[in-house]
């Protein structure tokens, strides 16, 4: 979902994102230190609980250490109760079922937080914990607006998502003007800019944006009905009933933790309302006029500070560091990536890191080394290499980049 | 090479900035004019001679020639001697699964692409298989996430010493045909919207024209033409009209913005009328009530120009006419299948026609200069419509076979992969028959399934699949397009079998999902030769001659993503062979 934040016209959002990205480098190093410094030696022997998660899907999960996301933080909390460390196995979820097939069901991870506990989802191949949250679509309105039935939406413009249940529902009401967006973030931006009167979109995303960049300007009320709300739970492959039971016991103790996390991520907490479809049973429309809304929107969105941006360059640059990085590289990494990083197979040719990732080269390197890419055969090196070694290898790699 | 230096020299000498600009502009204009004339002449000559009047030895583009007949005039390998055909060489493509490429042969050089992006494009010596160069593009890691229907690539195009490659990451690139070096790159579409390029572009005059995929994910389709020398965009034609354009009123509300209608397969070109013919995909989203009435009574809300054939003026990109095959589609009956151009005697009249074996189960014959529908008959078991009204070109629907939010349907034929999918058919002017790799599968369709995309759950469509009447799931059909009836057929247990090649040697070549590659008599269907190639075959075979010797080539490598849509049928498809990726070339 962040991809639309990247692309969108919202400069505010973009600088917020940059700020997060900028902090990321130091934080990942900190995470590595934490892992290596023996904090929790007792759990080091436990096999980590591997959680499948999308690296770019806030508010649900992300690879930004500052905001791991609701699902990932719940997973980490479950791990703490069970006394097991957790690791994230990153995979993109543009096509949800395909990613479940190729990760959870292919043994790449042990559990996936936040899948719909519904027999229609993937059948008996996937089993579920107790439900953690009720997630679904919500009506997003200004504070002064009340919507209790579809009648209140008559003559109004309503932002919906492409191929969503609300789009299908409102398509049956010709007197409601739908404005369609591919992503819920785009719909929220249109609402904030008073280009639409109401948004009927994915609630958790609306809540997160409302909290983080829109100064809580909007009311968010989940909507009940078929195809509107789902119980989100932890999913496991069939055959992992024992793990599921253990996770269920952990969940029983996490009520307050989950409530705090909901608050942190702006998750909508109101009871789902039933949208009345009857004529004449609701009060007169109470929507504020579009003009008034436009005036509200003229006030600028909260400006995110430019924030400190680290350049992504480490400070270790001496010849000795380069030589040491090269030595470690040739002793360990060269096995796959080639001596002195000379590798003809482009896919694993690390001389192309800058060409491929540009300003995100360091970030991508650190992320890959400390978390691994199990699906592609890259192990997690965080328990083998010291932070210093990881950094020196990076310094060496900077000297061999080609365009 | 002289001109840029002159420009640079003048620039250094110019004292005032304005003067500099003016001199530069004049010189550049002069240079462009001079180049333009030279290039223009070369291009026209090239297009006329090399691509339009193809020599019989080569295979110049995906369907061999602009008419997409996949007919080779070579006769050295024929019904008498095909039984002695042997392997000339094999080449490992270095990329597994869903290899769907038709190699092209220009002179003695063969160019073949692989799956995954493509992962590679190779230039080979077409006689020996010796490799001349390899192009390995930088395809982003996450591209598989956005490719709805696998990481396939169906081949490359050639013109003027350049190879043109459409890529999964939405880019179109030109390579030097001698070295494989990139000459230019054009951004056609943002792949992160689910739009990828899987088919070779079409070169017309000095333009290279391409579409892209992504109809299911909210893309709005377009065809785009680029200058073959610079990569500069020359025109872009939306396949779903915007406000103010004719046809925009066939969409409800703002649904046209995400209306699909993408042109993800290959185009054809009629040089006589300077017309590009291209098919478009299904509309989106799948719930037809969002973009129309959701019923068979759709009135004007037909969702133009989705599930259609578009005739486009090659020079301007303007739409001349359209022929829509499935109005307000609700079955995923893309209209993308390739147009085969030929002249047939219809009612005693020599008629310029286009032939299309549509996914919707009907075989269409239409006048390719006017778009007028001449005939349309069922070529596979088809029950969603009784017939096509020839006056209006509209299907006479069987209304309880139209799925919608409130009415799931049972046993609709064909299913969503269609009576024919992307695998190319061929046409032999000698037999007058079209050789169609067809599917015989039916489906139920309901909309209760929970789906998920990047954090959002929604109601998905579910379409359990089962074999059509007769129990077989595929058939090579030899179809008489004049009489509109089957001449003969060879049944296959599985669907999604390989494209076909017809030759003047009286042969039809095709592969199946079991990896069996066959030559049959084009008149009778009698099997004359076969060989097992180890992995499922989807790609269309091709034929060429170098050094006085005829060769037949086919790429193998089983499909991987489509079976995931097809439940138990899909499991059988995957179990049929291992994944693969090899080019096989045969000769006497």
Short mmCIF file of N, CA and C in Angstrom, two decimals, chain B residues 231-368:
data_model
loop_
_atom_site.label_atom_id
_atom_site.label_comp_id
_atom_site.label_asym_id
_atom_site.label_seq_id
_atom_site.Cartn_x
_atom_site.Cartn_y
_atom_site.Cartn_z
N UNK B 231 12.80 5.51 -30.02
CA UNK B 231 12.02 5.09 -28.86
C UNK B 231 11.03 6.14 -28.40
N UNK B 232 10.89 7.21 -29.20
CA UNK B 232 9.95 8.28 -28.85
C UNK B 232 8.53 7.83 -29.16
N UNK B 233 7.59 8.16 -28.26
CA UNK B 233 6.20 7.76 -28.50
C UNK B 233 5.60 8.58 -29.63
N UNK B 234 4.97 7.90 -30.59
CA UNK B 234 4.37 8.58 -31.73
C UNK B 234 2.87 8.74 -31.56
N UNK B 235 2.22 7.71 -31.07
CA UNK B 235 0.81 7.86 -30.72
C UNK B 235 0.43 6.87 -29.64
N UNK B 236 -0.67 7.19 -28.98
CA UNK B 236 -1.21 6.31 -27.93
C UNK B 236 -2.73 6.35 -28.08
N UNK B 237 -3.33 5.21 -28.24
CA UNK B 237 -4.77 5.13 -28.42
C UNK B 237 -5.39 4.33 -27.28
N UNK B 238 -6.23 4.98 -26.52
CA UNK B 238 -6.93 4.26 -25.44
C UNK B 238 -7.89 3.25 -26.05
N UNK B 239 -7.91 2.05 -25.53
CA UNK B 239 -8.86 1.06 -26.02
C UNK B 239 -10.19 1.14 -25.27
N UNK B 240 -10.21 1.96 -24.22
CA UNK B 240 -11.47 2.31 -23.54
C UNK B 240 -11.60 3.83 -23.65
N UNK B 241 -12.62 4.32 -24.37
CA UNK B 241 -12.70 5.76 -24.65
C UNK B 241 -12.97 6.59 -23.39
N UNK B 242 -12.39 7.76 -23.35
CA UNK B 242 -12.59 8.68 -22.23
C UNK B 242 -13.75 9.62 -22.51
N UNK B 243 -14.05 10.52 -21.56
CA UNK B 243 -15.17 11.45 -21.74
C UNK B 243 -15.00 12.27 -23.02
N UNK B 244 -16.08 12.41 -23.76
CA UNK B 244 -16.02 13.19 -24.99
C UNK B 244 -15.69 12.34 -26.21
N UNK B 245 -15.15 11.14 -25.98
CA UNK B 245 -14.85 10.27 -27.12
C UNK B 245 -16.05 9.36 -27.37
N UNK B 246 -16.26 8.99 -28.66
CA UNK B 246 -17.36 8.07 -28.94
C UNK B 246 -17.16 6.76 -28.19
N UNK B 247 -18.24 6.27 -27.57
CA UNK B 247 -18.16 4.99 -26.87
C UNK B 247 -18.02 5.13 -25.37
N UNK B 248 -17.65 6.35 -24.90
CA UNK B 248 -17.51 6.54 -23.45
C UNK B 248 -18.85 6.33 -22.74
N UNK B 249 -19.94 6.61 -23.48
CA UNK B 249 -21.27 6.46 -22.87
C UNK B 249 -21.73 5.00 -22.81
N UNK B 250 -20.84 4.06 -23.17
CA UNK B 250 -21.20 2.65 -23.01
C UNK B 250 -20.73 2.13 -21.66
N UNK B 251 -20.27 3.06 -20.79
CA UNK B 251 -19.81 2.71 -19.45
C UNK B 251 -20.66 3.43 -18.41
N UNK B 252 -20.90 2.74 -17.30
CA UNK B 252 -21.65 3.35 -16.21
C UNK B 252 -20.70 4.16 -15.34
N UNK B 253 -21.12 5.35 -14.96
CA UNK B 253 -20.34 6.19 -14.02
C UNK B 253 -18.91 6.38 -14.48
N UNK B 254 -17.98 6.25 -13.50
CA UNK B 254 -16.57 6.46 -13.84
C UNK B 254 -15.85 5.14 -14.10
N UNK B 255 -16.65 4.08 -14.36
CA UNK B 255 -16.03 2.75 -14.46
C UNK B 255 -15.06 2.63 -15.62
N UNK B 256 -15.18 3.49 -16.65
CA UNK B 256 -14.26 3.43 -17.79
C UNK B 256 -12.81 3.63 -17.36
N UNK B 257 -12.61 4.33 -16.25
CA UNK B 257 -11.23 4.63 -15.83
C UNK B 257 -10.42 3.37 -15.51
N UNK B 258 -11.12 2.33 -15.09
CA UNK B 258 -10.44 1.08 -14.73
C UNK B 258 -11.02 -0.05 -15.58
N UNK B 259 -11.36 0.28 -16.81
CA UNK B 259 -12.21 -0.60 -17.61
C UNK B 259 -11.56 -1.80 -18.26
N UNK B 260 -10.25 -1.97 -18.15
CA UNK B 260 -9.61 -3.13 -18.79
C UNK B 260 -9.49 -2.93 -20.29
N UNK B 261 -9.93 -3.93 -21.06
CA UNK B 261 -9.84 -3.83 -22.51
C UNK B 261 -8.40 -3.74 -22.99
N UNK B 262 -7.51 -4.44 -22.31
CA UNK B 262 -6.09 -4.36 -22.65
C UNK B 262 -5.77 -5.24 -23.86
N UNK B 263 -4.78 -4.80 -24.63
CA UNK B 263 -4.40 -5.52 -25.85
C UNK B 263 -3.12 -6.29 -25.54
N UNK B 264 -3.29 -7.46 -24.90
CA UNK B 264 -2.08 -8.14 -24.39
C UNK B 264 -1.51 -9.19 -25.34
N UNK B 265 -2.22 -9.49 -26.43
CA UNK B 265 -1.67 -10.47 -27.36
C UNK B 265 -1.15 -9.74 -28.60
N UNK B 266 -1.04 -10.42 -29.72
CA UNK B 266 -0.34 -9.84 -30.88
C UNK B 266 -1.31 -9.19 -31.86
N UNK B 267 -0.80 -8.21 -32.61
CA UNK B 267 -1.58 -7.54 -33.64
C UNK B 267 -1.27 -8.07 -35.03
N UNK B 268 -2.13 -7.70 -35.99
CA UNK B 268 -1.90 -8.01 -37.41
C UNK B 268 -1.90 -6.69 -38.16
N UNK B 269 -1.46 -6.71 -39.42
CA UNK B 269 -1.38 -5.47 -40.20
C UNK B 269 -1.81 -5.74 -41.63
N UNK B 270 -2.71 -4.90 -42.14
CA UNK B 270 -3.14 -4.99 -43.53
C UNK B 270 -2.50 -3.81 -44.28
N UNK B 271 -1.43 -4.10 -45.05
CA UNK B 271 -0.68 -3.02 -45.70
C UNK B 271 -1.55 -2.29 -46.73
N UNK B 272 -2.46 -3.01 -47.37
CA UNK B 272 -3.28 -2.41 -48.42
C UNK B 272 -4.07 -1.21 -47.89
N UNK B 273 -4.63 -1.37 -46.71
CA UNK B 273 -5.43 -0.28 -46.15
C UNK B 273 -4.70 0.45 -45.02
N UNK B 274 -3.44 0.06 -44.80
CA UNK B 274 -2.64 0.68 -43.73
C UNK B 274 -3.34 0.57 -42.37
N UNK B 275 -3.89 -0.62 -42.10
CA UNK B 275 -4.68 -0.81 -40.89
C UNK B 275 -4.05 -1.85 -39.97
N UNK B 276 -3.93 -1.46 -38.70
CA UNK B 276 -3.49 -2.40 -37.67
C UNK B 276 -4.73 -3.01 -37.02
N UNK B 277 -4.74 -4.33 -36.88
CA UNK B 277 -5.88 -5.02 -36.28
C UNK B 277 -5.42 -5.69 -34.99
N UNK B 278 -6.13 -5.40 -33.89
CA UNK B 278 -5.67 -5.91 -32.60
C UNK B 278 -6.88 -6.25 -31.73
N UNK B 279 -6.81 -7.32 -30.99
CA UNK B 279 -7.90 -7.73 -30.10
C UNK B 279 -7.70 -7.17 -28.70
N UNK B 280 -8.81 -6.95 -27.98
CA UNK B 280 -8.75 -6.41 -26.62
C UNK B 280 -9.34 -7.40 -25.61
N UNK B 281 -8.94 -7.25 -24.36
CA UNK B 281 -9.34 -8.19 -23.32
C UNK B 281 -10.73 -7.89 -22.77
N UNK B 282 -11.10 -8.68 -21.77
CA UNK B 282 -12.34 -8.49 -21.04
C UNK B 282 -12.33 -7.13 -20.32
N UNK B 283 -13.54 -6.63 -19.99
CA UNK B 283 -13.60 -5.42 -19.18
C UNK B 283 -13.36 -5.75 -17.71
N UNK B 284 -13.12 -4.73 -16.90
CA UNK B 284 -13.00 -4.95 -15.47
C UNK B 284 -13.79 -3.84 -14.74
N UNK B 285 -14.23 -4.05 -13.48
CA UNK B 285 -14.00 -5.27 -12.71
C UNK B 285 -14.93 -6.40 -13.16
N UNK B 286 -14.76 -7.56 -12.52
CA UNK B 286 -15.53 -8.73 -12.94
C UNK B 286 -17.02 -8.55 -12.69
N UNK B 287 -17.38 -7.74 -11.70
CA UNK B 287 -18.80 -7.52 -11.44
C UNK B 287 -19.37 -6.54 -12.48
N UNK B 288 -20.14 -7.10 -13.44
CA UNK B 288 -20.63 -6.29 -14.56
C UNK B 288 -21.60 -5.21 -14.11
N UNK B 289 -22.22 -5.38 -12.93
CA UNK B 289 -23.17 -4.37 -12.45
C UNK B 289 -22.48 -3.05 -12.15
N UNK B 290 -21.17 -3.07 -11.94
CA UNK B 290 -20.44 -1.84 -11.67
C UNK B 290 -20.30 -1.01 -12.95
N UNK B 291 -20.17 -1.69 -14.10
CA UNK B 291 -19.89 -0.96 -15.34
C UNK B 291 -21.05 -0.99 -16.32
N UNK B 292 -22.11 -1.76 -15.97
CA UNK B 292 -23.27 -1.85 -16.85
C UNK B 292 -24.48 -2.26 -16.01
N UNK B 293 -25.42 -2.96 -16.63
CA UNK B 293 -26.62 -3.35 -15.86
C UNK B 293 -26.42 -4.62 -15.07
N UNK B 294 -25.41 -5.41 -15.45
CA UNK B 294 -25.23 -6.70 -14.79
C UNK B 294 -26.17 -7.77 -15.32
N UNK B 295 -26.95 -7.45 -16.34
CA UNK B 295 -27.87 -8.43 -16.92
C UNK B 295 -27.66 -8.50 -18.43
N UNK B 296 -28.38 -9.45 -19.06
CA UNK B 296 -28.30 -9.56 -20.52
C UNK B 296 -28.93 -8.35 -21.21
N UNK B 297 -29.70 -7.60 -20.46
CA UNK B 297 -30.39 -6.44 -21.01
C UNK B 297 -29.51 -5.21 -20.79
N UNK B 298 -28.39 -5.15 -21.50
CA UNK B 298 -27.39 -4.12 -21.21
C UNK B 298 -27.61 -2.83 -22.00
N UNK B 299 -28.51 -2.88 -23.00
CA UNK B 299 -28.79 -1.66 -23.77
C UNK B 299 -27.53 -1.10 -24.40
N UNK B 300 -27.30 0.19 -24.14
CA UNK B 300 -26.12 0.84 -24.72
C UNK B 300 -24.86 0.56 -23.90
N UNK B 301 -25.01 0.04 -22.69
CA UNK B 301 -23.85 -0.12 -21.78
C UNK B 301 -23.05 -1.37 -22.15
N UNK B 302 -22.40 -1.32 -23.31
CA UNK B 302 -21.72 -2.50 -23.84
C UNK B 302 -20.25 -2.57 -23.45
N UNK B 303 -19.75 -1.52 -22.83
CA UNK B 303 -18.35 -1.48 -22.40
C UNK B 303 -17.38 -1.55 -23.58
N UNK B 304 -17.51 -0.58 -24.47
CA UNK B 304 -16.59 -0.50 -25.61
C UNK B 304 -15.23 0.02 -25.15
N UNK B 305 -14.10 -0.35 -25.79
CA UNK B 305 -13.99 -1.38 -26.82
C UNK B 305 -13.38 -2.63 -26.21
N UNK B 306 -14.02 -3.18 -25.18
CA UNK B 306 -13.48 -4.39 -24.57
C UNK B 306 -14.00 -5.60 -25.32
N UNK B 307 -13.28 -6.73 -25.19
CA UNK B 307 -13.64 -7.98 -25.87
C UNK B 307 -14.00 -7.69 -27.33
N UNK B 308 -13.13 -6.97 -28.00
CA UNK B 308 -13.40 -6.49 -29.35
C UNK B 308 -12.18 -6.70 -30.24
N UNK B 309 -12.39 -6.52 -31.54
CA UNK B 309 -11.29 -6.32 -32.48
C UNK B 309 -11.32 -4.84 -32.84
N UNK B 310 -10.13 -4.19 -32.77
CA UNK B 310 -10.04 -2.79 -33.14
C UNK B 310 -9.26 -2.68 -34.45
N UNK B 311 -9.78 -1.86 -35.39
CA UNK B 311 -9.06 -1.54 -36.62
C UNK B 311 -8.53 -0.12 -36.46
N UNK B 312 -7.22 0.03 -36.56
CA UNK B 312 -6.58 1.31 -36.23
C UNK B 312 -5.73 1.79 -37.40
N UNK B 313 -5.85 3.06 -37.74
CA UNK B 313 -5.00 3.64 -38.78
C UNK B 313 -3.56 3.64 -38.27
N UNK B 314 -2.66 3.00 -39.03
CA UNK B 314 -1.30 2.81 -38.54
C UNK B 314 -0.57 4.13 -38.34
N UNK B 315 -0.84 5.12 -39.18
CA UNK B 315 -0.07 6.36 -39.10
C UNK B 315 -0.51 7.25 -37.95
N UNK B 316 -1.81 7.26 -37.66
CA UNK B 316 -2.32 8.20 -36.67
C UNK B 316 -2.76 7.54 -35.36
N UNK B 317 -2.99 6.24 -35.40
CA UNK B 317 -3.52 5.57 -34.21
C UNK B 317 -5.02 5.72 -34.06
N UNK B 318 -5.67 6.38 -35.01
CA UNK B 318 -7.13 6.58 -34.92
C UNK B 318 -7.89 5.27 -35.12
N UNK B 319 -8.95 5.10 -34.33
CA UNK B 319 -9.77 3.90 -34.47
C UNK B 319 -10.68 4.07 -35.69
N UNK B 320 -10.58 3.12 -36.63
CA UNK B 320 -11.42 3.20 -37.83
C UNK B 320 -12.78 2.54 -37.58
N UNK B 321 -12.75 1.35 -37.00
CA UNK B 321 -13.98 0.64 -36.67
C UNK B 321 -13.66 -0.41 -35.63
N UNK B 322 -14.71 -1.01 -35.08
CA UNK B 322 -14.50 -2.06 -34.09
C UNK B 322 -15.53 -3.16 -34.33
N UNK B 323 -15.20 -4.34 -33.83
CA UNK B 323 -16.17 -5.44 -33.85
C UNK B 323 -16.12 -6.07 -32.47
N UNK B 324 -17.17 -5.84 -31.68
CA UNK B 324 -17.18 -6.39 -30.32
C UNK B 324 -17.79 -7.78 -30.33
N UNK B 325 -17.08 -8.74 -29.72
CA UNK B 325 -17.58 -10.12 -29.73
C UNK B 325 -18.38 -10.48 -28.47
N UNK B 326 -17.98 -9.93 -27.32
CA UNK B 326 -18.74 -10.22 -26.09
C UNK B 326 -19.07 -8.90 -25.39
N UNK B 327 -20.26 -8.33 -25.67
CA UNK B 327 -20.64 -7.08 -25.01
C UNK B 327 -20.88 -7.30 -23.51
N UNK B 328 -20.49 -6.34 -22.70
CA UNK B 328 -20.67 -6.43 -21.24
C UNK B 328 -20.27 -7.81 -20.73
N UNK B 329 -19.06 -8.20 -21.07
CA UNK B 329 -18.57 -9.53 -20.70
C UNK B 329 -18.72 -9.80 -19.21
N UNK B 330 -19.13 -11.04 -18.88
CA UNK B 330 -19.20 -11.44 -17.48
C UNK B 330 -18.54 -12.80 -17.27
N UNK B 331 -17.85 -13.31 -18.31
CA UNK B 331 -17.30 -14.66 -18.27
C UNK B 331 -15.77 -14.68 -18.40
N UNK B 332 -15.17 -13.48 -18.52
CA UNK B 332 -13.75 -13.37 -18.82
C UNK B 332 -13.43 -13.86 -20.23
N UNK B 333 -14.33 -13.59 -21.16
CA UNK B 333 -14.08 -13.95 -22.56
C UNK B 333 -13.32 -12.81 -23.25
N UNK B 334 -12.02 -12.77 -23.02
CA UNK B 334 -11.18 -11.79 -23.71
C UNK B 334 -11.41 -11.88 -25.21
N UNK B 335 -11.29 -10.74 -25.89
CA UNK B 335 -11.33 -10.75 -27.36
C UNK B 335 -9.94 -10.62 -27.96
N UNK B 336 -8.92 -11.06 -27.23
CA UNK B 336 -7.54 -10.78 -27.65
C UNK B 336 -7.02 -11.69 -28.76
N UNK B 337 -7.70 -12.80 -29.01
CA UNK B 337 -7.10 -13.79 -29.92
C UNK B 337 -6.73 -13.20 -31.27
N UNK B 338 -5.63 -13.72 -31.84
CA UNK B 338 -5.01 -13.11 -33.01
C UNK B 338 -5.95 -13.15 -34.22
N UNK B 339 -5.83 -12.09 -35.05
CA UNK B 339 -6.60 -12.00 -36.28
C UNK B 339 -5.77 -12.60 -37.40
N UNK B 340 -6.31 -13.59 -38.08
CA UNK B 340 -5.64 -14.18 -39.24
C UNK B 340 -6.27 -13.56 -40.48
N UNK B 341 -5.42 -12.96 -41.34
CA UNK B 341 -5.93 -12.22 -42.50
C UNK B 341 -5.73 -13.05 -43.76
N UNK B 342 -6.77 -13.17 -44.56
CA UNK B 342 -6.65 -13.86 -45.83
C UNK B 342 -7.81 -13.40 -46.72
N UNK B 343 -7.83 -13.92 -47.95
CA UNK B 343 -8.96 -13.63 -48.83
C UNK B 343 -9.72 -14.92 -49.07
N UNK B 344 -11.02 -14.90 -48.88
CA UNK B 344 -11.84 -16.10 -49.06
C UNK B 344 -12.96 -15.80 -50.04
N UNK B 345 -13.42 -16.87 -50.69
CA UNK B 345 -14.59 -16.72 -51.55
C UNK B 345 -15.83 -16.90 -50.69
N UNK B 346 -16.51 -15.77 -50.43
CA UNK B 346 -17.71 -15.81 -49.60
C UNK B 346 -18.90 -15.52 -50.52
N UNK B 347 -19.84 -16.42 -50.58
CA UNK B 347 -20.98 -16.29 -51.49
C UNK B 347 -20.51 -15.97 -52.92
N UNK B 348 -19.45 -16.67 -53.33
CA UNK B 348 -18.95 -16.49 -54.69
C UNK B 348 -18.09 -15.26 -54.91
N UNK B 349 -17.94 -14.43 -53.86
CA UNK B 349 -17.17 -13.19 -53.99
C UNK B 349 -15.82 -13.31 -53.30
N UNK B 350 -14.74 -12.91 -53.99
CA UNK B 350 -13.45 -12.83 -53.31
C UNK B 350 -13.53 -11.73 -52.27
N UNK B 351 -13.33 -12.09 -51.02
CA UNK B 351 -13.56 -11.13 -49.94
C UNK B 351 -12.32 -11.06 -49.04
N UNK B 352 -11.86 -9.83 -48.76
CA UNK B 352 -10.76 -9.69 -47.79
C UNK B 352 -11.31 -9.92 -46.38
N UNK B 353 -10.84 -10.97 -45.69
CA UNK B 353 -11.45 -11.28 -44.39
C UNK B 353 -10.41 -11.31 -43.28
N UNK B 354 -10.93 -11.25 -42.07
CA UNK B 354 -10.13 -11.57 -40.88
C UNK B 354 -10.85 -12.71 -40.16
N UNK B 355 -10.05 -13.65 -39.64
CA UNK B 355 -10.60 -14.82 -38.96
C UNK B 355 -10.19 -14.76 -37.49
N UNK B 356 -11.14 -15.06 -36.63
CA UNK B 356 -10.82 -15.07 -35.20
C UNK B 356 -11.55 -16.21 -34.51
N UNK B 357 -10.79 -17.09 -33.88
CA UNK B 357 -11.40 -18.13 -33.03
C UNK B 357 -11.48 -17.53 -31.64
N UNK B 358 -12.62 -16.99 -31.27
CA UNK B 358 -12.74 -16.19 -30.06
C UNK B 358 -12.79 -17.09 -28.83
N UNK B 359 -12.37 -16.50 -27.72
CA UNK B 359 -12.48 -17.23 -26.46
C UNK B 359 -13.93 -17.61 -26.17
N UNK B 360 -14.87 -16.82 -26.67
CA UNK B 360 -16.27 -17.05 -26.32
C UNK B 360 -16.87 -18.25 -27.03
N UNK B 361 -16.07 -18.97 -27.83
CA UNK B 361 -16.52 -20.23 -28.43
C UNK B 361 -17.01 -20.10 -29.86
N UNK B 362 -17.08 -18.86 -30.39
CA UNK B 362 -17.55 -18.65 -31.76
C UNK B 362 -16.36 -18.35 -32.68
N UNK B 363 -16.43 -18.87 -33.89
CA UNK B 363 -15.43 -18.57 -34.91
C UNK B 363 -15.98 -17.46 -35.79
N UNK B 364 -15.30 -16.31 -35.82
CA UNK B 364 -15.79 -15.12 -36.51
C UNK B 364 -15.09 -14.96 -37.85
N UNK B 365 -15.86 -14.72 -38.90
CA UNK B 365 -15.33 -14.31 -40.20
C UNK B 365 -15.94 -12.94 -40.49
N UNK B 366 -15.05 -11.94 -40.69
CA UNK B 366 -15.55 -10.58 -40.94
C UNK B 366 -14.74 -9.94 -42.06
N UNK B 367 -15.36 -8.99 -42.74
CA UNK B 367 -14.65 -8.23 -43.76
C UNK B 367 -13.62 -7.34 -43.06
N UNK B 368 -12.34 -7.51 -43.41
CA UNK B 368 -11.31 -6.80 -42.64
C UNK B 368 -11.16 -5.35 -43.09
#
